[in-house]
Rosetta silent file (secondary structure, phi, psi, omega in degrees, C-alpha in Angstrom):
SEQUENCE: MTIRVMLVDDQELLRTGFRMILQSQGDIEIAAEAGDGAQALEKLQHTAVDVILMDVRMPRLDGVQATRRICLAEDGSPLPNAPHVLILTTFDLDEYAFAALKAGASGFLLKDVPPTELVAAIRAVHGGDAVVAPTTTRRMIDRFAEVLPTPHHLPGPDPLGPLTEREREVFLLVAQGLSNGEIAARLVLSEATVKTHVGRILAKLGLRDRVQAVVLAYEAGLIRAGASD
SCORE:     score description
SCORE:     0.000 S_00000001
   1 L     0.000  132.747  178.896   18.622   11.522   14.408 S_00000001
   2 L   -80.241  134.281  177.743   14.937   11.390   15.346 S_00000001
   3 E   -95.501  117.576 -178.537   12.783    8.964   13.352 S_00000001
   4 E   -90.024  120.156 -173.155    9.399   10.506   12.558 S_00000001
   5 E  -113.972  139.946  170.266    6.697    7.831   12.538 S_00000001
   6 E  -111.354  134.822  177.046    3.089    7.884   11.309 S_00000001
   7 E  -103.028  123.040 -178.993    0.592    5.367   12.702 S_00000001
   8 E  -124.898  106.614 -179.562   -2.151    4.332   10.249 S_00000001
   9 L  -162.259  141.876 -179.262   -4.844    1.993   11.584 S_00000001
  10 L   -81.154   -4.576  176.679   -8.606    2.230   11.933 S_00000001
  11 L   -99.051  107.366 -176.601   -8.400    0.805   15.465 S_00000001
  12 H   -62.104  -35.230 -179.446   -7.679    3.661   17.838 S_00000001
  13 H   -62.893  -39.869  178.929   -6.833    1.290   20.676 S_00000001
  14 H   -66.884  -42.114  177.325   -4.096   -0.321   18.595 S_00000001
  15 H   -60.152  -39.851 -179.912   -2.652    3.071   17.644 S_00000001
  16 H   -62.492  -42.124  178.834   -2.624    4.005   21.322 S_00000001
  17 H   -62.590  -46.217  178.343   -0.661    0.879   22.197 S_00000001
  18 H   -63.816  -39.193 -179.177    1.932    1.486   19.499 S_00000001
  19 H   -61.703  -43.338 -179.402    2.168    5.155   20.484 S_00000001
  20 H   -62.480  -40.315  179.394    2.910    4.281   24.108 S_00000001
  21 H   -65.894  -47.742 -171.476    5.658    1.875   23.061 S_00000001
  22 H   -75.388  -32.802 -178.892    7.304    4.199   20.570 S_00000001
  23 H   -68.317  -15.690  178.584    7.127    7.405   22.587 S_00000001
  24 L   -80.692   -7.038 -179.585    9.299    5.775   25.235 S_00000001
  25 L   -92.651  132.445 -176.178   12.164    5.619   22.726 S_00000001
  26 L   -68.008  -21.059 -175.311   14.493    8.583   22.667 S_00000001
  27 L  -107.366   10.238 -178.890   15.051    8.440   18.910 S_00000001
  28 E  -125.096  134.286  179.905   11.427    7.965   17.771 S_00000001
  29 E  -126.497  135.620  175.095    8.723   10.630   17.484 S_00000001
  30 E   -82.580  106.047 -175.446    5.053   10.132   16.568 S_00000001
  31 E   -85.053  -28.816 -177.708    4.645   12.700   13.802 S_00000001
  32 E  -166.781  161.886  173.351    1.051   11.869   12.837 S_00000001
  33 E  -135.235  151.463  178.971   -1.789    9.363   13.096 S_00000001
  34 E  -146.778  149.970 -178.310   -4.499    8.393   10.622 S_00000001
  35 L   -93.308   -7.734  176.097   -7.561    6.157   10.676 S_00000001
  36 L  -163.926  175.314 -176.374   -7.293    5.016    7.052 S_00000001
  37 H   -64.486  -36.394 -179.120   -5.159    5.317    3.946 S_00000001
  38 H   -64.318  -43.856  178.170   -6.964    8.373    2.586 S_00000001
  39 H   -65.521  -35.265  177.428   -6.390   10.318    5.784 S_00000001
  40 H   -62.000  -44.821  178.731   -2.745    9.232    5.777 S_00000001
  41 H   -61.484  -39.278  178.814   -2.257   10.651    2.267 S_00000001
  42 H   -62.702  -45.497 -177.233   -3.843   13.917    3.350 S_00000001
  43 H   -69.288  -30.345  179.846   -1.579   14.250    6.369 S_00000001
  44 H   -66.980  -19.540 -179.876    1.540   13.420    4.361 S_00000001
  45 L   -67.618  -24.051 -178.420    0.949   16.558    2.292 S_00000001
  46 L  -134.693   15.771  179.766    1.938   18.740    5.238 S_00000001
  47 L  -130.973  127.492  177.474    3.729   16.395    7.646 S_00000001
  48 L   -79.725  124.138 -176.840    7.311   15.141    7.350 S_00000001
  49 L  -134.348  140.238  178.088    7.413   11.395    8.012 S_00000001
  50 L   -99.386  -42.458 -176.581   10.244    8.838    7.823 S_00000001
  51 E  -134.365  137.132  177.820    8.450    5.559    8.587 S_00000001
  52 E  -116.448  126.755  169.371    4.760    4.613    8.353 S_00000001
  53 E   -91.513  112.738 -168.019    3.183    1.736   10.289 S_00000001
  54 E  -119.348  119.787  171.989    0.339    0.831    7.921 S_00000001
  55 E   -71.001  156.524  179.335   -2.601   -1.481    8.536 S_00000001
  56 L   -94.107  -39.701 -173.324   -3.813   -3.330    5.420 S_00000001
  57 L  -104.170  101.137 -177.993   -7.546   -3.635    5.963 S_00000001
  58 L  -140.736  157.272  177.635   -9.126   -0.214    6.483 S_00000001
  59 L   -70.897  168.237  177.947  -12.192    1.675    5.195 S_00000001
  60 L    64.835  -71.186  179.757  -12.118    4.222    2.335 S_00000001
  61 L  -135.505  117.683 -176.021   -8.542    3.456    1.212 S_00000001
  62 L   -77.940  174.804 -174.451   -6.804    0.266    2.315 S_00000001
  63 H   -67.509  -31.700  179.376   -3.149   -0.096    3.167 S_00000001
  64 H   -66.395  -49.973  179.799   -2.133   -1.673   -0.152 S_00000001
  65 H   -63.507  -41.257  179.509   -3.553    1.150   -2.254 S_00000001
  66 H   -63.965  -42.094  179.366   -2.186    3.785    0.118 S_00000001
  67 H   -60.691  -43.602  179.730    1.264    2.189    0.067 S_00000001
  68 H   -59.901  -43.008 -179.086    1.289    2.184   -3.732 S_00000001
  69 H   -69.284  -31.191 -179.202    0.418    5.889   -3.846 S_00000001
  70 H   -78.259  -40.738 -168.949    3.034    6.717   -1.231 S_00000001
  71 H   -97.757  -24.002 -172.062    5.932    4.613   -2.553 S_00000001
  72 E  -119.737  144.844  172.791    5.507    4.407   -6.336 S_00000001
  73 L   -77.055  174.118 -178.039    5.296    6.914   -9.180 S_00000001
  74 L   -60.977  -29.818  179.999    2.587    6.575  -11.835 S_00000001
  75 L   -85.426    3.958  178.231    4.927    4.501  -14.006 S_00000001
  76 L    89.917   -1.654  179.391    5.530    2.075  -11.138 S_00000001
  77 L   -81.074  149.556 -178.994    9.060    3.234  -10.347 S_00000001
  78 E   -64.861  139.758  173.921   10.014    3.814   -6.685 S_00000001
  79 L   -83.188  122.783 -170.661    9.745    7.380   -5.424 S_00000001
  80 L   -63.838  -31.956 -174.744   13.201    8.217   -4.028 S_00000001
  81 L  -106.780   16.691 -178.731   12.113   10.391   -1.099 S_00000001
  82 L   -72.099  149.327  173.771    9.016    8.466   -0.037 S_00000001
  83 L   -61.918  155.209  173.707    8.628    7.361    3.591 S_00000001
  84 E   -81.738  135.857 -178.133    9.372    3.723    4.350 S_00000001
  85 E  -110.216  128.576  172.449    6.208    1.705    4.932 S_00000001
  86 E  -109.719  121.632 -177.208    5.930   -1.171    7.396 S_00000001
  87 E   -84.431  135.184  174.967    2.744   -3.193    6.907 S_00000001
  88 E  -101.201  126.548 -177.710    0.791   -4.352    9.947 S_00000001
  89 E  -136.888  151.121 -178.832   -1.009   -7.648    9.467 S_00000001
  90 L   -82.158  -33.941 -174.936   -2.948  -10.037   11.693 S_00000001
  91 L  -118.251  137.910  174.735   -1.864  -13.254    9.974 S_00000001
  92 L   -60.869  138.661  179.989    1.571  -14.421    8.867 S_00000001
  93 L    61.967   35.556  174.574    1.849  -14.600    5.068 S_00000001
  94 L   -65.890  128.278 -177.877   -1.275  -12.506    4.559 S_00000001
  95 H   -62.110  -26.727  177.167   -1.732  -12.030    0.804 S_00000001
  96 H   -68.072  -38.063  177.953   -2.590   -8.387    1.435 S_00000001
  97 H   -64.052  -40.696  178.807    0.771   -7.908    3.125 S_00000001
  98 H   -63.525  -42.993  178.940    2.499   -9.481    0.139 S_00000001
  99 H   -60.373  -36.221  179.224    0.622   -7.187   -2.247 S_00000001
 100 H   -69.666  -35.806  175.124    1.773   -4.221   -0.180 S_00000001
 101 H   -61.082  -42.610  178.492    5.397   -5.382   -0.390 S_00000001
 102 H   -65.379  -29.050 -179.532    5.008   -5.474   -4.149 S_00000001
 103 L   -80.843   -2.078  175.309    3.512   -1.976   -3.979 S_00000001
 104 L   121.547   -1.297  178.528    6.684   -0.641   -2.347 S_00000001
 105 L   -66.101  153.127 -177.229    6.473   -1.452    1.365 S_00000001
 106 L   -94.578   -0.095  178.972    9.749   -2.218    3.114 S_00000001
 107 E   163.940 -179.473  177.165    8.446   -5.071    5.216 S_00000001
 108 E  -141.790  151.853  179.595    5.619   -6.426    7.306 S_00000001
 109 E  -131.528  145.069  169.778    4.964   -7.025   10.987 S_00000001
 110 E   -74.871  147.958 -176.426    2.362   -9.046   12.827 S_00000001
 111 L   -66.318  -19.821  177.726    0.137   -6.886   14.998 S_00000001
 112 L   -97.016   24.510 -179.676    1.193   -8.815   18.103 S_00000001
 113 L   -58.066  137.308  175.850    4.874   -8.090   17.452 S_00000001
 114 L   -60.957  145.693 -177.978    6.924   -7.785   20.680 S_00000001
 115 H   -52.290  -41.315 -178.566    7.804   -4.147   21.489 S_00000001
 116 H   -63.428  -37.431  179.304   11.538   -4.726   21.055 S_00000001
 117 H   -71.861  -35.242  176.968   10.989   -6.151   17.554 S_00000001
 118 H   -61.181  -48.790 -179.569    8.679   -3.274   16.617 S_00000001
 119 H   -63.464  -43.386  179.646   11.296   -0.712   17.594 S_00000001
 120 H   -63.072  -37.911 -179.489   14.078   -2.648   15.862 S_00000001
 121 H   -65.958  -42.203  178.663   11.995   -2.926   12.684 S_00000001
 122 H   -62.285  -44.675  179.285   11.365    0.816   12.553 S_00000001
 123 H   -65.388  -36.531 -178.304   15.051    1.545   12.992 S_00000001
 124 H   -65.760  -49.311 -178.327   15.962   -1.050   10.362 S_00000001
 125 H   -68.973  -31.654  175.998   13.725    0.310    7.602 S_00000001
 126 H   -63.382  -31.276  178.396   14.744    3.849    8.464 S_00000001
 127 L   -84.595    0.881  176.005   18.313    2.733    7.837 S_00000001
 128 L   100.606    3.880  179.315   17.388    1.319    4.419 S_00000001
 129 L   -91.978  164.536  174.710   16.934   -2.361    5.266 S_00000001
 130 L  -101.717  139.189 -178.576   13.890   -4.533    4.605 S_00000001
 131 E   -98.492   56.397  169.999   12.118   -6.143    7.543 S_00000001
 132 L  -146.877  120.034 -179.753   11.451   -9.469    5.871 S_00000001
 133 L   -59.787  143.710 -178.899   14.127  -12.132    6.015 S_00000001
 134 H   -52.170  -41.135 -179.991   15.254  -13.189    2.526 S_00000001
 135 H   -67.482  -33.824  176.676   14.058  -16.754    3.056 S_00000001
 136 H   -66.767  -38.149  177.784   10.682  -15.467    4.219 S_00000001
 137 H   -59.192  -46.774  179.187   10.443  -13.356    1.076 S_00000001
 138 H   -63.943  -39.280  178.661   10.944  -16.455   -1.096 S_00000001
 139 H   -62.940  -37.876  178.515    8.410  -18.395    0.989 S_00000001
 140 H   -66.072  -41.224  178.817    5.907  -15.604    0.449 S_00000001
 141 H   -64.741  -41.826  178.221    6.490  -15.667   -3.303 S_00000001
 142 H   -61.796  -39.051 -176.430    6.048  -19.450   -3.335 S_00000001
 143 H   -75.422  -36.296 -172.534    2.834  -19.157   -1.333 S_00000001
 144 L  -118.281   32.766  179.559    1.300  -16.243   -3.208 S_00000001
 145 H   -57.511  -28.501 -176.809    2.638  -16.681   -6.735 S_00000001
 146 H   -68.158  -18.559 -179.788   -0.938  -16.497   -7.981 S_00000001
 147 H   -87.184   -6.863  176.807   -1.234  -12.811   -7.023 S_00000001
 148 L   -95.227  155.652  172.489    1.725  -11.937   -9.250 S_00000001
 149 L   -61.079  156.452  176.505    1.599  -11.678  -13.029 S_00000001
 150 L   -57.728  129.432 -179.581    2.756  -14.794  -14.868 S_00000001
 151 L   -56.434  137.205  178.971    6.570  -14.680  -14.893 S_00000001
 152 L  -156.529  159.178  175.432    7.917  -13.509  -18.208 S_00000001
 153 L   -76.991  122.014 -175.014   10.974  -11.873  -19.617 S_00000001
 154 L   -61.636  141.111  178.915   10.242   -8.177  -19.520 S_00000001
 155 L   -67.159  157.490  177.445   10.057   -6.484  -22.934 S_00000001
 156 L    87.917 -153.564 -175.015   12.785   -4.112  -23.951 S_00000001
 157 L   -64.277  157.054  175.466   16.296   -3.963  -22.517 S_00000001
 158 L   -55.971  124.040 -179.054   17.710   -6.583  -20.170 S_00000001
 159 L   -61.669  -20.832  178.212   16.452   -5.593  -16.681 S_00000001
 160 L  -100.384   13.731 -176.748   19.929   -6.396  -15.329 S_00000001
 161 L   -51.547  -40.578 -177.808   21.664   -4.445  -18.087 S_00000001
 162 L   -70.979  -10.153 -172.631   23.272   -1.859  -15.762 S_00000001
 163 L   -88.688  149.307  171.051   24.948   -4.555  -13.646 S_00000001
 164 L   -75.760  170.327  179.556   28.453   -5.954  -13.943 S_00000001
 165 H   -60.341  -43.031  178.915   28.893   -9.716  -14.214 S_00000001
 166 H   -63.772  -41.933  179.325   29.748   -9.969  -10.516 S_00000001
 167 H   -64.625  -34.181  175.195   26.724   -7.851   -9.587 S_00000001
 168 H   -62.873  -42.815  178.242   24.517  -10.132  -11.685 S_00000001
 169 H   -59.225  -46.396 -178.915   25.811  -13.114   -9.731 S_00000001
 170 H   -65.080  -43.082 -179.908   25.065  -11.373   -6.441 S_00000001
 171 H   -56.997  -47.136 -177.224   21.620  -10.235   -7.630 S_00000001
 172 H   -65.975  -31.621  177.217   20.542  -13.754   -8.551 S_00000001
 173 H   -74.412  -36.856  173.180   21.673  -15.088   -5.171 S_00000001
 174 H   -59.348  -44.195 -178.291   19.788  -12.299   -3.396 S_00000001
 175 H   -65.060  -24.171  177.895   16.740  -13.277   -5.456 S_00000001
 176 L   -84.689   -0.213  176.382   17.103  -16.882   -4.292 S_00000001
 177 L    91.534   15.054 -179.927   16.783  -15.733   -0.682 S_00000001
 178 L   -81.251  144.036  174.974   20.424  -15.985    0.396 S_00000001
 179 L   -78.409  170.192  177.618   21.729  -13.730    3.146 S_00000001
 180 H   -58.961  -39.658  179.856   24.888  -11.656    2.730 S_00000001
 181 H   -64.721  -41.405  179.368   26.833  -14.248    4.693 S_00000001
 182 H   -67.764  -37.562  177.400   25.588  -17.096    2.507 S_00000001
 183 H   -66.209  -41.069  179.251   26.378  -15.138   -0.655 S_00000001
 184 H   -60.005  -42.878  179.576   29.848  -14.381    0.658 S_00000001
 185 H   -66.932  -40.444 -178.364   30.489  -18.077    1.267 S_00000001
 186 H   -65.246  -39.731 -174.770   29.109  -19.061   -2.142 S_00000001
 187 H  -101.222    3.473 -178.796   31.238  -16.507   -4.049 S_00000001
 188 L    55.488   56.685  176.797   34.267  -16.577   -1.704 S_00000001
 189 L  -128.386  167.140  173.073   33.928  -12.895   -0.838 S_00000001
 190 L   -81.250  155.823  177.762   33.812  -10.965    2.411 S_00000001
 191 H   -62.223  -35.623  179.198   30.411   -9.985    3.799 S_00000001
 192 H   -62.230  -40.261  178.674   31.446   -6.326    3.556 S_00000001
 193 H   -65.941  -41.080  178.186   32.116   -6.745   -0.164 S_00000001
 194 H   -63.005  -43.300  179.647   28.750   -8.441   -0.672 S_00000001
 195 H   -59.819  -39.611  177.720   26.999   -5.640    1.225 S_00000001
 196 H   -64.066  -44.461  178.308   28.697   -3.110   -1.067 S_00000001
 197 H   -60.068  -44.650 -178.448   27.597   -5.056   -4.149 S_00000001
 198 H   -62.065  -42.912  178.200   24.007   -5.240   -2.908 S_00000001
 199 H   -59.748  -42.900  179.206   23.931   -1.497   -2.278 S_00000001
 200 H   -67.834  -38.258  179.016   25.200   -0.780   -5.782 S_00000001
 201 H   -61.107  -48.886 -179.020   22.742   -3.248   -7.327 S_00000001
 202 H   -61.401  -41.283 -179.772   19.764   -1.625   -5.636 S_00000001
 203 H   -65.391  -44.537 -177.675   20.936    1.841   -6.670 S_00000001
 204 H   -66.305  -34.361 -176.475   21.551    0.856  -10.312 S_00000001
 205 H   -93.576   -1.361  179.360   18.192   -0.901  -10.660 S_00000001
 206 L    67.938   34.755 -178.324   16.241    1.769   -8.800 S_00000001
 207 L  -104.840  146.317 -177.923   15.110   -0.683   -6.121 S_00000001
 208 L   -80.127  -36.604 -174.788   14.434    0.241   -2.528 S_00000001
 209 L  -161.681 -176.527 -176.269   15.458   -3.033   -0.876 S_00000001
 210 H   -65.212  -31.307  178.848   15.995   -6.777   -1.241 S_00000001
 211 H   -58.527  -47.632 -179.850   12.269   -7.476   -1.255 S_00000001
 212 H   -66.596  -29.599  176.569   11.849   -5.514   -4.472 S_00000001
 213 H   -64.358  -41.888  178.977   14.880   -7.287   -5.932 S_00000001
 214 H   -64.775  -43.846  179.853   13.177  -10.656   -5.414 S_00000001
 215 H   -62.420  -43.423  178.286    9.929   -9.418   -6.975 S_00000001
 216 H   -59.337  -45.648 -178.449   11.817   -8.011   -9.990 S_00000001
 217 H   -62.421  -38.914  179.145   13.640  -11.314  -10.493 S_00000001
 218 H   -66.208  -49.703 -176.361   10.372  -13.247  -10.336 S_00000001
 219 H   -64.997  -29.982  179.993    8.520  -10.956  -12.740 S_00000001
 220 L   -83.290   -2.087  179.977   11.455  -10.983  -15.174 S_00000001
 221 L    77.792   15.238 -179.372   11.459  -14.782  -15.207 S_00000001
 222 L   -81.525  -24.695  170.880   14.928  -14.942  -13.634 S_00000001
 223 L  -136.232  168.730  177.844   13.626  -17.102  -10.788 S_00000001
 224 L  -141.241  154.753  179.670   10.378  -18.994  -10.343 S_00000001
 225 L   -56.884  131.876  178.419    8.228  -20.012   -7.432 S_00000001
 226 L    93.113  -10.450 -178.836    9.494  -23.225   -5.873 S_00000001
 227 L   -82.331  141.722  179.482   13.012  -22.895   -7.300 S_00000001
 228 L  -111.250  -10.979  179.662   15.888  -23.219   -4.877 S_00000001
 229 L  -134.673    0.000    0.000   18.742  -22.535   -7.269 S_00000001
């Protein structure tokens, strides 16, 4: 299956570099390019795209706002058929990149990412994975807790209400930044079983990936910045 990619960056030279790398891959096609978020939204109206490489700092409409419009409905729920967004950032742990993850992006990459990692990241998010290691996600939350609302128990029904007891256990370990292998060891399960649980958890809670699971747990007061257990 061909992965249709859109490049969104106000630096044409950078887009050219990414285009040269990606066009050499047999399973990746450059479907569109845009110089800012507003132009990206316009092109998405008539162009089918699977993955978007999105810069954060651009004129007119920045990458965070564009990501939110692409990935989330007006009520803040994930749009099921939205393209996956990979944020491009100059600095590791850029607060803008974190804000974009909260807005629905599936991961972030440094702009000097090696070509092999860029290609692997595109394939990963296209397959439904997040391109931020779980421990990195927790480190980002610890570093940028101030950009999130104060943790609180969300009003209304229990946010984990749809989950079984076992799925709740798995969810909380995902939220603590554990990998599938670490969760399997903690709960004495196989990695395949944990992967199945994670898939069901994301589907039941309407979450796109593990990154959003961590953010939900933080906002619901189920974990807190700096907590390891």
